[in-house]
Amino acid sequence: MATLQMNILSFTWGMQANFSVFLPSLVPTKENAKETYEEIYPRDVRFKTLWLIGSEYGDDSEFLRNSKIARYAQEHNLAVVMPCTNNKLYSEDPKGQKFIRHITEELWTVATSS
């Protein structure tokens, strides 16, 4: 399984934003030992994706440290996207950061672009 720690410039927040992504990987077997990387990892494959929002007091690495999400994602061939919301309770403060907009517009666009 690949674990990616990513960082983008959030126009919604006006600052850098972190998020983590798990991608399942192929487990080597006798059957696939002679295949090329292009056969094992075709470019047009899209994974089912779980958007996993952490607790209000955690960050994007919380599930990596405190759960078995990586094993679950590998077993079920799921990609997992975990946004960081800087311990702000996912609030939509009129004068503050827009967490829902950031997740549903910015991160969605970045994570689903090919």
C-alpha atoms as one frame of an Amber mdcrd trajectory, in Angstrom:
protein
   0.000   0.000   0.000   1.246   3.453  -0.870   0.801   6.209   1.699   1.036
   9.722   0.323   1.284  12.848   2.456   0.200  15.703   0.210   0.108  19.471
   0.486  -1.722  21.985  -1.717  -2.244  25.715  -1.673  -5.841  26.178  -0.582
  -7.422  29.232  -2.152 -10.384  28.763   0.182  -8.184  28.928   3.287  -5.492
  31.220   1.921  -2.776  28.868   3.179  -1.214  25.437   2.665  -3.443  22.434
   3.363  -2.348  18.862   4.086  -4.100  15.621   3.281  -3.132  11.959   3.256
  -3.979   9.331   0.648  -3.738   5.544   0.845  -3.575   3.635  -2.423  -3.841
  -0.150  -2.448  -1.043  -2.039  -4.121  -0.766  -5.412  -5.742   0.573  -8.202
  -3.591   3.166 -10.219  -5.530   2.130 -13.794  -6.279   3.369 -16.621  -8.491
   0.609 -15.784 -10.990   1.668 -12.181 -11.554   5.443 -12.571 -11.152   6.147
 -12.399 -14.916   3.828  -9.486 -15.701   5.166  -6.049 -16.578   4.473  -2.995
 -14.426   2.120  -1.714 -17.126   0.072  -4.915 -16.847   0.074  -4.890 -13.048
  -0.667  -1.163 -12.686  -2.712  -0.089 -15.723  -3.047   3.685 -16.103  -6.817
   3.767 -16.534  -7.726   2.036 -13.255  -9.890   4.050 -10.888 -10.220   2.925
  -7.282 -13.342   3.078  -5.210 -12.549   5.861  -2.759 -13.398   6.413   0.871
 -13.267  10.000   2.121 -12.355   9.626   5.765 -12.884  12.638   7.979 -10.997
  12.423  11.271 -12.121  13.526  14.680 -12.460  17.184  15.469  -9.167  17.166
  17.364  -7.012  15.143  14.984  -5.199  15.724  11.738  -4.857  13.794   8.494
  -2.413  11.312  10.049  -4.693  10.391  12.960  -6.097   7.269  11.292  -2.649
   6.244  10.124  -1.446   6.188  13.737  -4.574   5.046  15.575  -6.505   2.633
  13.377  -6.253  -0.263  10.950  -7.531   1.721   7.969  -4.492   0.862   5.825
  -5.103  -2.866   6.249  -8.851  -2.460   5.635  -8.236  -0.379   2.499  -5.736
  -2.923   1.143  -8.065  -5.864   1.806 -10.978  -4.131   0.061  -8.958  -2.478
  -2.726 -10.010   1.028  -1.668  -8.243   4.340  -1.985  -8.653   6.489   1.136
  -8.462  10.284   1.202  -8.045  11.893   4.635  -8.181  15.694   4.779  -6.626
  17.713   7.583  -8.785  20.415   9.120  -6.313  21.791  11.628  -8.309  20.802
  14.713 -11.078  23.284  13.900 -14.172  21.061  14.356 -15.010  21.330  10.614
 -16.686  24.667  11.234 -17.942  27.018   8.558 -17.171  30.240  10.416 -18.432
  33.212   8.376 -15.200  35.062   9.209 -12.934  32.014   9.241 -11.852  29.026
   7.193 -14.396  27.220   5.026 -13.790  23.533   5.724 -16.733  22.020   3.858
 -16.003  24.077   0.753 -12.309  23.185   0.981 -13.044  19.450   1.183 -15.930
  19.247  -1.307 -14.516  21.600  -3.929 -10.738  21.939  -3.691  -9.656  18.537
  -2.387 -12.287  16.747  -4.463 -10.925  18.382  -7.620  -7.293  17.608  -6.756
  -7.954  14.011  -5.681 -10.186  13.078  -8.631  -8.169  14.722 -11.423  -6.303
  12.387 -13.708
